[in-house]
mmCIF file of N, CA and C in Angstrom:
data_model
loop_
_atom_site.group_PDB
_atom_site.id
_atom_site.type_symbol
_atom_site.label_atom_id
_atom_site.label_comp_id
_atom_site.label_asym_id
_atom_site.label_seq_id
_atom_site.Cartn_x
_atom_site.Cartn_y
_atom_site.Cartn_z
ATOM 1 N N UNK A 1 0.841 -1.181 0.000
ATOM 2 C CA UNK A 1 0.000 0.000 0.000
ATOM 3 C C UNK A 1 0.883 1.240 0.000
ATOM 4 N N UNK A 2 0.299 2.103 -0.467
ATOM 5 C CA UNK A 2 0.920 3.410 -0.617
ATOM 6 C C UNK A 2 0.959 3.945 1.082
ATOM 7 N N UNK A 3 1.317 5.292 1.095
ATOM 8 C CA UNK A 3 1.634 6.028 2.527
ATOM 9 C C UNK A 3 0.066 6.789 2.253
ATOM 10 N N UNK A 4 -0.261 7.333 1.604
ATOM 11 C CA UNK A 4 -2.015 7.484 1.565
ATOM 12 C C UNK A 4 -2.894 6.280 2.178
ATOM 13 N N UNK A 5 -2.624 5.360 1.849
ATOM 14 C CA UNK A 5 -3.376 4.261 2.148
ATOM 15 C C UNK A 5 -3.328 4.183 3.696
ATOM 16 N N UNK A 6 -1.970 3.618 4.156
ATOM 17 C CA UNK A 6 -1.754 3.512 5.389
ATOM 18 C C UNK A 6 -2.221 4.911 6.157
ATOM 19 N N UNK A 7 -2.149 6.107 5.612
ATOM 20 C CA UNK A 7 -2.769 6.647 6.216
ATOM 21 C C UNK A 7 -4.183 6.405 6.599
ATOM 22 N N UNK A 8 -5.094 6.731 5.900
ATOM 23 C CA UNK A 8 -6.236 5.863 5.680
ATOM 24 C C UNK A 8 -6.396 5.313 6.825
ATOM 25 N N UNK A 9 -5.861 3.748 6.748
ATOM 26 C CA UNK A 9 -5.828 2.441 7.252
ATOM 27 C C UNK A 9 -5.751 2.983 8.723
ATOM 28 N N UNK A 10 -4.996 3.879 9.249
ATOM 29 C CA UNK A 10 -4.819 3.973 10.580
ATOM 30 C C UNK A 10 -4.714 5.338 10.685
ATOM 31 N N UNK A 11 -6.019 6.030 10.277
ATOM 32 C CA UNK A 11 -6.609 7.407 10.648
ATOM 33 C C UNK A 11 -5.236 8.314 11.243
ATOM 34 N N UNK A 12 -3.949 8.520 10.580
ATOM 35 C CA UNK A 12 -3.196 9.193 10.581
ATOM 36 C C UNK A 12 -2.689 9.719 9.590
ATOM 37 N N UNK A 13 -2.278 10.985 9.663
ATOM 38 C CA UNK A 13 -1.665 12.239 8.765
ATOM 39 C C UNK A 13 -0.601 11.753 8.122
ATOM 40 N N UNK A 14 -0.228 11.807 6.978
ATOM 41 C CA UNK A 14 0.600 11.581 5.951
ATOM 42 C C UNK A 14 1.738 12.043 6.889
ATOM 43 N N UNK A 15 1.808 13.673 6.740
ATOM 44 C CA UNK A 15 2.832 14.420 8.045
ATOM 45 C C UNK A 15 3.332 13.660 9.027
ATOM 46 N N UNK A 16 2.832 13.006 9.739
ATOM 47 C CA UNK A 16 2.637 12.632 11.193
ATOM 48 C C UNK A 16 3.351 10.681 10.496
ATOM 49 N N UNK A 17 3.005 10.311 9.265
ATOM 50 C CA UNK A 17 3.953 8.763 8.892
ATOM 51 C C UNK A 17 5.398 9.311 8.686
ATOM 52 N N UNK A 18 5.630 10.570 7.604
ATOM 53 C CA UNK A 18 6.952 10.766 7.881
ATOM 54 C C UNK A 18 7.304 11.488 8.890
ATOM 55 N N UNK A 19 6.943 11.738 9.679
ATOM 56 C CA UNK A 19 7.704 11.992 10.857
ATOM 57 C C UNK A 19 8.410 11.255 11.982
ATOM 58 N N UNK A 20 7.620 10.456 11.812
ATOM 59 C CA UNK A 20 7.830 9.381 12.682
ATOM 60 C C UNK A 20 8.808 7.911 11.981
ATOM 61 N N UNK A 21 8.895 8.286 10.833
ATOM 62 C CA UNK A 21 10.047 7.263 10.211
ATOM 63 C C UNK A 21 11.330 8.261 10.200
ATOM 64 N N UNK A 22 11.141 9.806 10.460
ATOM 65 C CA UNK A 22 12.487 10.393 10.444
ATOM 66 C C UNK A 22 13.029 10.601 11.752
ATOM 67 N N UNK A 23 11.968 10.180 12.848
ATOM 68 C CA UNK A 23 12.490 9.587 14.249
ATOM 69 C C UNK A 23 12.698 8.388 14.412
ATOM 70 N N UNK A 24 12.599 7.391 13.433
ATOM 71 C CA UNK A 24 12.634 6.175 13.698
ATOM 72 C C UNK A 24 11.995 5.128 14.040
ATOM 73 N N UNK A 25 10.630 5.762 14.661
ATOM 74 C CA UNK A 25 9.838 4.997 15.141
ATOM 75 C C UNK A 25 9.211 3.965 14.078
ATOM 76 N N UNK A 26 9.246 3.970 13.155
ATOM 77 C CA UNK A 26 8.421 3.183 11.651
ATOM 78 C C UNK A 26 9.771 3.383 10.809
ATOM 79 N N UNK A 27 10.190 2.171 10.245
ATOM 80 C CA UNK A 27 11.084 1.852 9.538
ATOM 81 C C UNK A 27 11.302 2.285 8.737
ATOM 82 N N UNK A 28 12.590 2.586 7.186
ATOM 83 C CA UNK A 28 12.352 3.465 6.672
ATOM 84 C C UNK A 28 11.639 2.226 5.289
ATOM 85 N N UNK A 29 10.409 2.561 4.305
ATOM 86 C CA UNK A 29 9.717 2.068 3.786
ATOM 87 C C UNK A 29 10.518 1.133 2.595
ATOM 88 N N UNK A 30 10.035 0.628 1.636
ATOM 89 C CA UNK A 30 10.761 -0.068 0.675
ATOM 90 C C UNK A 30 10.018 0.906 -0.268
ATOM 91 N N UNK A 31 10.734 1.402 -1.256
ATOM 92 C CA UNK A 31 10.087 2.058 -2.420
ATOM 93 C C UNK A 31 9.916 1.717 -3.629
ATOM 94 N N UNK A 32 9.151 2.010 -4.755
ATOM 95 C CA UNK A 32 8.856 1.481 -5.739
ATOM 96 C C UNK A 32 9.924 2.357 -6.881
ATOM 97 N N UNK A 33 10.032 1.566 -7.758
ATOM 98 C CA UNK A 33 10.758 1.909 -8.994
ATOM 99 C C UNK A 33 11.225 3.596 -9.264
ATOM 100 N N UNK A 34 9.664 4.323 -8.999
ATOM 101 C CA UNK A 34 9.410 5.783 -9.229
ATOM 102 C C UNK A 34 9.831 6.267 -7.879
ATOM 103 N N UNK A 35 10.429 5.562 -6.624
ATOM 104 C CA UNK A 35 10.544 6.482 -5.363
ATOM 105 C C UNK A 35 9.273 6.377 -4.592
ATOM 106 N N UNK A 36 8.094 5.860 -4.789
ATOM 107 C CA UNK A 36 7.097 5.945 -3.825
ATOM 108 C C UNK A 36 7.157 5.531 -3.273
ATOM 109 N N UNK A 37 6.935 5.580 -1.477
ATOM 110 C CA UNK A 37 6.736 4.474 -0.115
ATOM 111 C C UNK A 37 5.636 3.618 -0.711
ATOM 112 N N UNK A 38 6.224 2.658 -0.248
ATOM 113 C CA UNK A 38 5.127 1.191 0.061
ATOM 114 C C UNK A 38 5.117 0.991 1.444
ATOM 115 N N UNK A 39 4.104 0.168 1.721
ATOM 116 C CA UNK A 39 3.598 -0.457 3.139
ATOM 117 C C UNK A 39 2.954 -1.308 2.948
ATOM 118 N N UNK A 40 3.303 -2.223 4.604
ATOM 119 C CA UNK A 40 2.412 -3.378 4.230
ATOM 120 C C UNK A 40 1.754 -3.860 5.496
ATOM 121 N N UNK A 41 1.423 -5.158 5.942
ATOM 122 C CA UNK A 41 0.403 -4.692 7.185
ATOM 123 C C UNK A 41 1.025 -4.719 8.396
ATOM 124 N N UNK A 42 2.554 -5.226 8.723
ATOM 125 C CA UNK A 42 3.527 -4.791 9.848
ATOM 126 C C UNK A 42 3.673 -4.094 9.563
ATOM 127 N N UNK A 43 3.657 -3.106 9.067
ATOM 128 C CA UNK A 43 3.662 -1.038 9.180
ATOM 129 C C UNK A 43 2.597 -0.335 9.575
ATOM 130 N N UNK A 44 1.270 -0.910 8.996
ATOM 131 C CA UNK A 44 -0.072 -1.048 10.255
ATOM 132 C C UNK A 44 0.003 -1.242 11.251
ATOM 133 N N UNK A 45 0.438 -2.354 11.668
ATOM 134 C CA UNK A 45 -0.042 -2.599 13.159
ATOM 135 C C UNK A 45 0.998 -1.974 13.710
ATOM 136 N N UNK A 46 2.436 -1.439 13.617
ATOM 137 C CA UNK A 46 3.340 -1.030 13.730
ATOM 138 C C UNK A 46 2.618 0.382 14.146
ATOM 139 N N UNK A 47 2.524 1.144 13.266
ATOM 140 C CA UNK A 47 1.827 2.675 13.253
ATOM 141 C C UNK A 47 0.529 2.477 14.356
ATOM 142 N N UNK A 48 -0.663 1.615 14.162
ATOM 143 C CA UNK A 48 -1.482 1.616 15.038
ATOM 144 C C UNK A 48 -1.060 1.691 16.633
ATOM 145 N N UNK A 49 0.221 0.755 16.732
ATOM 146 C CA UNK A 49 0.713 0.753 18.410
ATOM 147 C C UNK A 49 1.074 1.886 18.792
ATOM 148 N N UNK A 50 1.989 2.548 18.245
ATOM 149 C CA UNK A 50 2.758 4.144 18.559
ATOM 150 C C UNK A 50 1.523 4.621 18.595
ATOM 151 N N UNK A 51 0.690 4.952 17.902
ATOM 152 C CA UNK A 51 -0.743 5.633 17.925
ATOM 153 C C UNK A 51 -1.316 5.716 18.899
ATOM 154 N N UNK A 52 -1.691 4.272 19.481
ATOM 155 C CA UNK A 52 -2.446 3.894 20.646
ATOM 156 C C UNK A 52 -1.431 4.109 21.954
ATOM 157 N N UNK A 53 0.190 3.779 21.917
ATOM 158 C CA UNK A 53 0.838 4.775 22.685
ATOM 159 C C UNK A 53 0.562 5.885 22.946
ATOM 160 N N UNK A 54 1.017 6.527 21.962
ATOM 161 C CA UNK A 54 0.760 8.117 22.227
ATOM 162 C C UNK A 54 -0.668 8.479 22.786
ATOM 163 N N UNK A 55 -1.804 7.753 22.616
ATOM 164 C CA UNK A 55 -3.103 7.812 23.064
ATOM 165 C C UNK A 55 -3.019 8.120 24.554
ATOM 166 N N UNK A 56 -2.619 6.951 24.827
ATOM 167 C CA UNK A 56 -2.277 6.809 26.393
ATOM 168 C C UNK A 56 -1.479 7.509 26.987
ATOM 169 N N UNK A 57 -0.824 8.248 26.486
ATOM 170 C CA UNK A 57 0.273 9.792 27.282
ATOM 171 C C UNK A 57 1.854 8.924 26.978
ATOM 172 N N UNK A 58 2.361 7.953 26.506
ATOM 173 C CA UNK A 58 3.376 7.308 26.438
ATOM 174 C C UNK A 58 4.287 8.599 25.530
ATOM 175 N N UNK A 59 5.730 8.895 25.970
ATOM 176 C CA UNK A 59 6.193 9.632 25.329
ATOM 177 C C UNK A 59 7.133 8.681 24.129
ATOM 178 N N UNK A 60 7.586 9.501 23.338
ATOM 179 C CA UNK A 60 8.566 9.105 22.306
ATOM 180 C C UNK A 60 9.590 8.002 22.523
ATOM 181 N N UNK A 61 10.258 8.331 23.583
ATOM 182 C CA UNK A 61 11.129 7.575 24.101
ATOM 183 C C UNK A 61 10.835 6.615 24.532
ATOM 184 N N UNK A 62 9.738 6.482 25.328
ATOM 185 C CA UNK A 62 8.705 5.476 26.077
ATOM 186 C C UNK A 62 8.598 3.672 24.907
ATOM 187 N N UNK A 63 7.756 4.750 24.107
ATOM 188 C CA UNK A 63 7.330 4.449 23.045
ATOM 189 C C UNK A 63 8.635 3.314 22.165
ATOM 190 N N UNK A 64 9.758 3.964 22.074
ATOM 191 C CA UNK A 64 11.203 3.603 21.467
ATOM 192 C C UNK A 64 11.002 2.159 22.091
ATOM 193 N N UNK A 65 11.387 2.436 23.319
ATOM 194 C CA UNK A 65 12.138 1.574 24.271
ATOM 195 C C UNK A 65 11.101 0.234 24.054
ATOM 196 N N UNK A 66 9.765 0.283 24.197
ATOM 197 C CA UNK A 66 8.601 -0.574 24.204
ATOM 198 C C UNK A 66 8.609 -1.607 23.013
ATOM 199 N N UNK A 67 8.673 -0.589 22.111
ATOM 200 C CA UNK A 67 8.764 -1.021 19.960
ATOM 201 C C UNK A 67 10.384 -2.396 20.272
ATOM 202 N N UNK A 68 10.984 -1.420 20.767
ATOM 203 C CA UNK A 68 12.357 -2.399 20.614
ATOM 204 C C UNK A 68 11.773 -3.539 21.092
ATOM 205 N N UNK A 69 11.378 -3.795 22.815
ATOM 206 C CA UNK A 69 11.048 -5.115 23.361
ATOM 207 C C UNK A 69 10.153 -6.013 22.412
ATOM 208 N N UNK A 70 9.004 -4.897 21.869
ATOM 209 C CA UNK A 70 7.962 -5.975 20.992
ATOM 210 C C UNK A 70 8.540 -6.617 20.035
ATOM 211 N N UNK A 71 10.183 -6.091 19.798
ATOM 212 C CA UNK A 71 10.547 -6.493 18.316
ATOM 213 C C UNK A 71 11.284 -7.937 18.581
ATOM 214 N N UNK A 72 11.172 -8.143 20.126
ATOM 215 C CA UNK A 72 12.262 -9.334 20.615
ATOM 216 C C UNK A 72 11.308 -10.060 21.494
ATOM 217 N N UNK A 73 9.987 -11.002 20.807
ATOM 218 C CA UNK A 73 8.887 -11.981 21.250
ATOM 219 C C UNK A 73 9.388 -12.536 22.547
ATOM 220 N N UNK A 74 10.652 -12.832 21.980
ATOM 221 C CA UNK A 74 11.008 -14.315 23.476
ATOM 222 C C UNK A 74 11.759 -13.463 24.573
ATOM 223 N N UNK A 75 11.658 -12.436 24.555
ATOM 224 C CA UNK A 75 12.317 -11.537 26.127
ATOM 225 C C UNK A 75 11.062 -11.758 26.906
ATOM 226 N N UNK A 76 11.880 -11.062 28.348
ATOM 227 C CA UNK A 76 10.639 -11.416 29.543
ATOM 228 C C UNK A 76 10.315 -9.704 29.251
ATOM 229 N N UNK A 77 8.684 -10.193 29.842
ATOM 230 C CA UNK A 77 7.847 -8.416 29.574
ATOM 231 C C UNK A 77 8.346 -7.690 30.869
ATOM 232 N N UNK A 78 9.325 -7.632 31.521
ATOM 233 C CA UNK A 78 9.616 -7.286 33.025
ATOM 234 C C UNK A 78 10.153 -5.813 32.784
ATOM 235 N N UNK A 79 10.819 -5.831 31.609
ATOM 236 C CA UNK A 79 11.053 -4.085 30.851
ATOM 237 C C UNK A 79 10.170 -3.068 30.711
ATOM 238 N N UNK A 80 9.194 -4.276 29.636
ATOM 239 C CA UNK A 80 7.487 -3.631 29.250
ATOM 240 C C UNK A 80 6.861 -3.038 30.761
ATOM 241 N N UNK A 81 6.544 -3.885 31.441
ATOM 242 C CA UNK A 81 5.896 -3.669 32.887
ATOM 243 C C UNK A 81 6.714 -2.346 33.763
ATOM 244 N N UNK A 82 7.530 -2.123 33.909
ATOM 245 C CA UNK A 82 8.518 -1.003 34.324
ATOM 246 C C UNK A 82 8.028 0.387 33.751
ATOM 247 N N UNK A 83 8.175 0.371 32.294
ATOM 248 C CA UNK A 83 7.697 1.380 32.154
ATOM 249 C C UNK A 83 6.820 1.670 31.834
ATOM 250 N N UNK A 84 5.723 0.397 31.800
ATOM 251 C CA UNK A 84 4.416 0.930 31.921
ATOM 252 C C UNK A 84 3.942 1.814 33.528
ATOM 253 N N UNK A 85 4.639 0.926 34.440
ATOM 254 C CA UNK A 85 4.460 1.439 36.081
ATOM 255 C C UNK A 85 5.146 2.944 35.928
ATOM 256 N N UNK A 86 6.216 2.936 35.803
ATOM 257 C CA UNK A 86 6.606 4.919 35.281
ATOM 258 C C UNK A 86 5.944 5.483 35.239
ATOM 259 N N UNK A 87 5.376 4.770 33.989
ATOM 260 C CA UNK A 87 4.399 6.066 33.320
ATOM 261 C C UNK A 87 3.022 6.052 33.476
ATOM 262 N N UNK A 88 2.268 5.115 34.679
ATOM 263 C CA UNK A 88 1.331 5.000 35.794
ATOM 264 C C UNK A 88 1.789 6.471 36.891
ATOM 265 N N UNK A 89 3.011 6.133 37.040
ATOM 266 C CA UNK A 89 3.114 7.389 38.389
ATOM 267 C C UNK A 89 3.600 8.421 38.095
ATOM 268 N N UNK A 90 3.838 8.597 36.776
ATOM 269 C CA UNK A 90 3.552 10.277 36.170
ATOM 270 C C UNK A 90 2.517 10.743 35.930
ATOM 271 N N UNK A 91 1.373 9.511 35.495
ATOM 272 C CA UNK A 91 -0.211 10.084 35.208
ATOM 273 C C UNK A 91 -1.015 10.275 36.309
ATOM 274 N N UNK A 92 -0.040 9.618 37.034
ATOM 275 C CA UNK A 92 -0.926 9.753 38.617
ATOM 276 C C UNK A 92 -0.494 10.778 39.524
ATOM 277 N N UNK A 93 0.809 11.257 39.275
ATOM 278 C CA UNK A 93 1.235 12.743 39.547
ATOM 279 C C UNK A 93 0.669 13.872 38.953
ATOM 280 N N UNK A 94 0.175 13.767 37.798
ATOM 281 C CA UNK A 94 -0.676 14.972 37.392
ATOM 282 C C UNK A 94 -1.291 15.006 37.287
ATOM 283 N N UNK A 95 -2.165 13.822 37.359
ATOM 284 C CA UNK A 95 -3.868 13.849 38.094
ATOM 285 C C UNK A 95 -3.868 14.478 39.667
ATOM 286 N N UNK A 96 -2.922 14.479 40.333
ATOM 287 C CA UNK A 96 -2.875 14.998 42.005
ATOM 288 C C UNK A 96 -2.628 16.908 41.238
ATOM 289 N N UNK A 97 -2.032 17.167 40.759
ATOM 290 C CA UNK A 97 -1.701 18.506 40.106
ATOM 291 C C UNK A 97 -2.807 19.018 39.526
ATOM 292 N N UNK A 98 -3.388 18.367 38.645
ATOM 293 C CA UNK A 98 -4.937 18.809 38.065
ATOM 294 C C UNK A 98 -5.843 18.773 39.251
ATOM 295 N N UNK A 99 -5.805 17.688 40.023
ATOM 296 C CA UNK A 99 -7.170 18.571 40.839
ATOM 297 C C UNK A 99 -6.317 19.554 41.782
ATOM 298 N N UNK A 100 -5.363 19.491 42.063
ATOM 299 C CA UNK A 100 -4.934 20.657 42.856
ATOM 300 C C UNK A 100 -5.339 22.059 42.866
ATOM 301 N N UNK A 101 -5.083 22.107 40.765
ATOM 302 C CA UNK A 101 -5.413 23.061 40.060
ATOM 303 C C UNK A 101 -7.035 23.781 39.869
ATOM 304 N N UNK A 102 -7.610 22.076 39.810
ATOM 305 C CA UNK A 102 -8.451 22.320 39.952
ATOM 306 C C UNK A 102 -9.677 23.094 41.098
ATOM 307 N N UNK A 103 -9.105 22.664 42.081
ATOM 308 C CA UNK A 103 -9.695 23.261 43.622
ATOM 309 C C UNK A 103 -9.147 24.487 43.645
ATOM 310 N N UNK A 104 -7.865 25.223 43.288
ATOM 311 C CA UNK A 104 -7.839 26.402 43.016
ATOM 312 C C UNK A 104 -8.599 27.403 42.502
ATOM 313 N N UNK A 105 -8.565 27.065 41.060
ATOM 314 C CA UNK A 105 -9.622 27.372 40.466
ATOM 315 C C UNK A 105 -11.267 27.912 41.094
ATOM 316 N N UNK A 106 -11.531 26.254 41.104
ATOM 317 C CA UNK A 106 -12.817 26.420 41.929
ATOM 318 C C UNK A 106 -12.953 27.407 43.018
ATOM 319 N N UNK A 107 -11.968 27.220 43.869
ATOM 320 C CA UNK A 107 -11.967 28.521 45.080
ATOM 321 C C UNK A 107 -12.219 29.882 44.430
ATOM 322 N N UNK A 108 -11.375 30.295 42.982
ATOM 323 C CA UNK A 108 -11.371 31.432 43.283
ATOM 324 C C UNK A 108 -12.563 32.152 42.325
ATOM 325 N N UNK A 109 -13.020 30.894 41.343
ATOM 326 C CA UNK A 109 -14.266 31.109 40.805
ATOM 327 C C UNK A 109 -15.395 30.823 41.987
ATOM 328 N N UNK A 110 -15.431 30.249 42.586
ATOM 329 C CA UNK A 110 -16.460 30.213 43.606
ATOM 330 C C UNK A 110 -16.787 31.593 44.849
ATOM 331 N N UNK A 111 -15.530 32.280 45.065
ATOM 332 C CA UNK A 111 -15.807 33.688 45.658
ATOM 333 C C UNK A 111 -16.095 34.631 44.722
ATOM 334 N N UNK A 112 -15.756 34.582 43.500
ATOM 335 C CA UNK A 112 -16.788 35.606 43.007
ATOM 336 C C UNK A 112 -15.753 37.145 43.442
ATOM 337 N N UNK A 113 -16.164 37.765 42.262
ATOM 338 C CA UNK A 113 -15.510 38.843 42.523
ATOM 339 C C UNK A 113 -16.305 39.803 42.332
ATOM 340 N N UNK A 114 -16.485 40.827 43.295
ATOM 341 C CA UNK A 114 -17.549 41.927 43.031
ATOM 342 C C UNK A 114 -16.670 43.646 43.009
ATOM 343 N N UNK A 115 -15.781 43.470 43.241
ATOM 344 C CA UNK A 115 -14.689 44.719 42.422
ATOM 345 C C UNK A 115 -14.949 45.494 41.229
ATOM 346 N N UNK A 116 -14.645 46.458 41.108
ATOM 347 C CA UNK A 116 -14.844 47.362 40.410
ATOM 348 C C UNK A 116 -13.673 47.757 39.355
ATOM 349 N N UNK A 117 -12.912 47.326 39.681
ATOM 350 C CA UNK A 117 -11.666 46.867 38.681
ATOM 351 C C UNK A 117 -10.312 46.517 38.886
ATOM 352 N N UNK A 118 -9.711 46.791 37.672
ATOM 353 C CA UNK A 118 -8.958 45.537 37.959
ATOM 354 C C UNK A 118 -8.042 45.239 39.221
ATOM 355 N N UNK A 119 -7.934 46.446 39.434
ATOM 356 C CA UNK A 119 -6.590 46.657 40.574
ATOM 357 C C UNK A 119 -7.371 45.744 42.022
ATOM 358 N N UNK A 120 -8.323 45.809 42.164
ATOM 359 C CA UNK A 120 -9.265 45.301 43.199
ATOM 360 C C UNK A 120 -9.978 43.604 42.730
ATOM 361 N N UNK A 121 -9.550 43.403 41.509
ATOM 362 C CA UNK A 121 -10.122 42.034 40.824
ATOM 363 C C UNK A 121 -9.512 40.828 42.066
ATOM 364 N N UNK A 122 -10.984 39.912 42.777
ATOM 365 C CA UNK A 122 -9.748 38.579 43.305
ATOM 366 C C UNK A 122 -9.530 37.685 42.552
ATOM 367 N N UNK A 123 -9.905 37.744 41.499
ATOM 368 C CA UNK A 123 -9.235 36.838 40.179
ATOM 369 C C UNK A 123 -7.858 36.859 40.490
ATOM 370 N N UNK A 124 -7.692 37.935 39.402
ATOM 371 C CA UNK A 124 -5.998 38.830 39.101
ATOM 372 C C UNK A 124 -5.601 38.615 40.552
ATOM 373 N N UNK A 125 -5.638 39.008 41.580
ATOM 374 C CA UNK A 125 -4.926 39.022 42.946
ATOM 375 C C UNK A 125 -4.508 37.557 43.379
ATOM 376 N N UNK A 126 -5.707 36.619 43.246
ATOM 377 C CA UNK A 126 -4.780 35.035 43.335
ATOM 378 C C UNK A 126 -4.070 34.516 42.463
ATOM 379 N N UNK A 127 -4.044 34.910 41.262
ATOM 380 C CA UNK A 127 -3.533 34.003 40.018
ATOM 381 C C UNK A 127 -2.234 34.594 40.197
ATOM 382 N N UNK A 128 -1.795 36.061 41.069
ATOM 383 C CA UNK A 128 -0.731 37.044 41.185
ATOM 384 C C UNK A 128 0.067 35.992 42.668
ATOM 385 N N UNK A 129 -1.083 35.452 43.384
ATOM 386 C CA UNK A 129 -0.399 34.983 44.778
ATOM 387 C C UNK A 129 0.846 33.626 44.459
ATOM 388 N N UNK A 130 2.187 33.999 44.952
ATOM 389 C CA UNK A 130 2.684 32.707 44.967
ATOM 390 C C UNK A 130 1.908 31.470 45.401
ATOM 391 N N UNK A 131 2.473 30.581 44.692
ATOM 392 C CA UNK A 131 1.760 28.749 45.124
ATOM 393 C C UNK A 131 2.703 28.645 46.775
ATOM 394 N N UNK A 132 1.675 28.167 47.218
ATOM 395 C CA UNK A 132 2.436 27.371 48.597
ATOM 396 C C UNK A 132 3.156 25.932 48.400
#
């Protein structure tokens, strides 16, 4: 299949296939006579995983490190599992940060500001307050 196709095939941007073969992540293609990429359906499911990575907040590197293990069946998943747990307690660190943010927020939309401008705004005055 062409790089249109595979796009297609796995609801991603032409942009976004070469980019990711000029990081490495997707191999570089076999081309036809005239220079066109070909693909075939391990470049699918290939592209679909990074995809569904990146879905999940997995970064680039993440992502690298993971592709390599899948590429070696008979290793133990004890690598895989590692940094899946990582990158459990980074999502779970900024879920504690988002609602942090969030209850901020809420506080300072919830008092309401009845000021007359800006200099007197408690918007502007907390968003101005250092974080504790």
């Amino acid at each position: 299949m062409q790089i249109g196709e595979l796009a297609s095939a796995t609801a991603t941007k032409v942009t976004t296939i070469r980019f990711y073969e000029e990081i490495e992540l997707l191999g570089r293609p076999a081309r036809t006579a005239s220079g066109r990429r070909t693909y075939g359906l391990p470049d699918v499911d290939r592209l679909n995983f990074i995809r569904n990575a990146r879905r999940l907040g997995f970064s680039i590197d993440e992502i690298r490190s993971l592709l390599a293990l899948a590429d070696q069946p008979e290793r133990d998943c004890s690598e895989a599992t590692d940094i899946a747990s990582r990158h459990l307690a980074d999502v779970e660190e900024r879920l504690r940060q988002l609602g942090a943010l969030r209850d901020e927020l809420a506080s300072m939309s919830a008092a309401g500001c009845c000021a007359k401008t800006m200099a007197e705004c408690r918007v502007i005055q907390a968003i101005a307050r250092p974080v504790a």
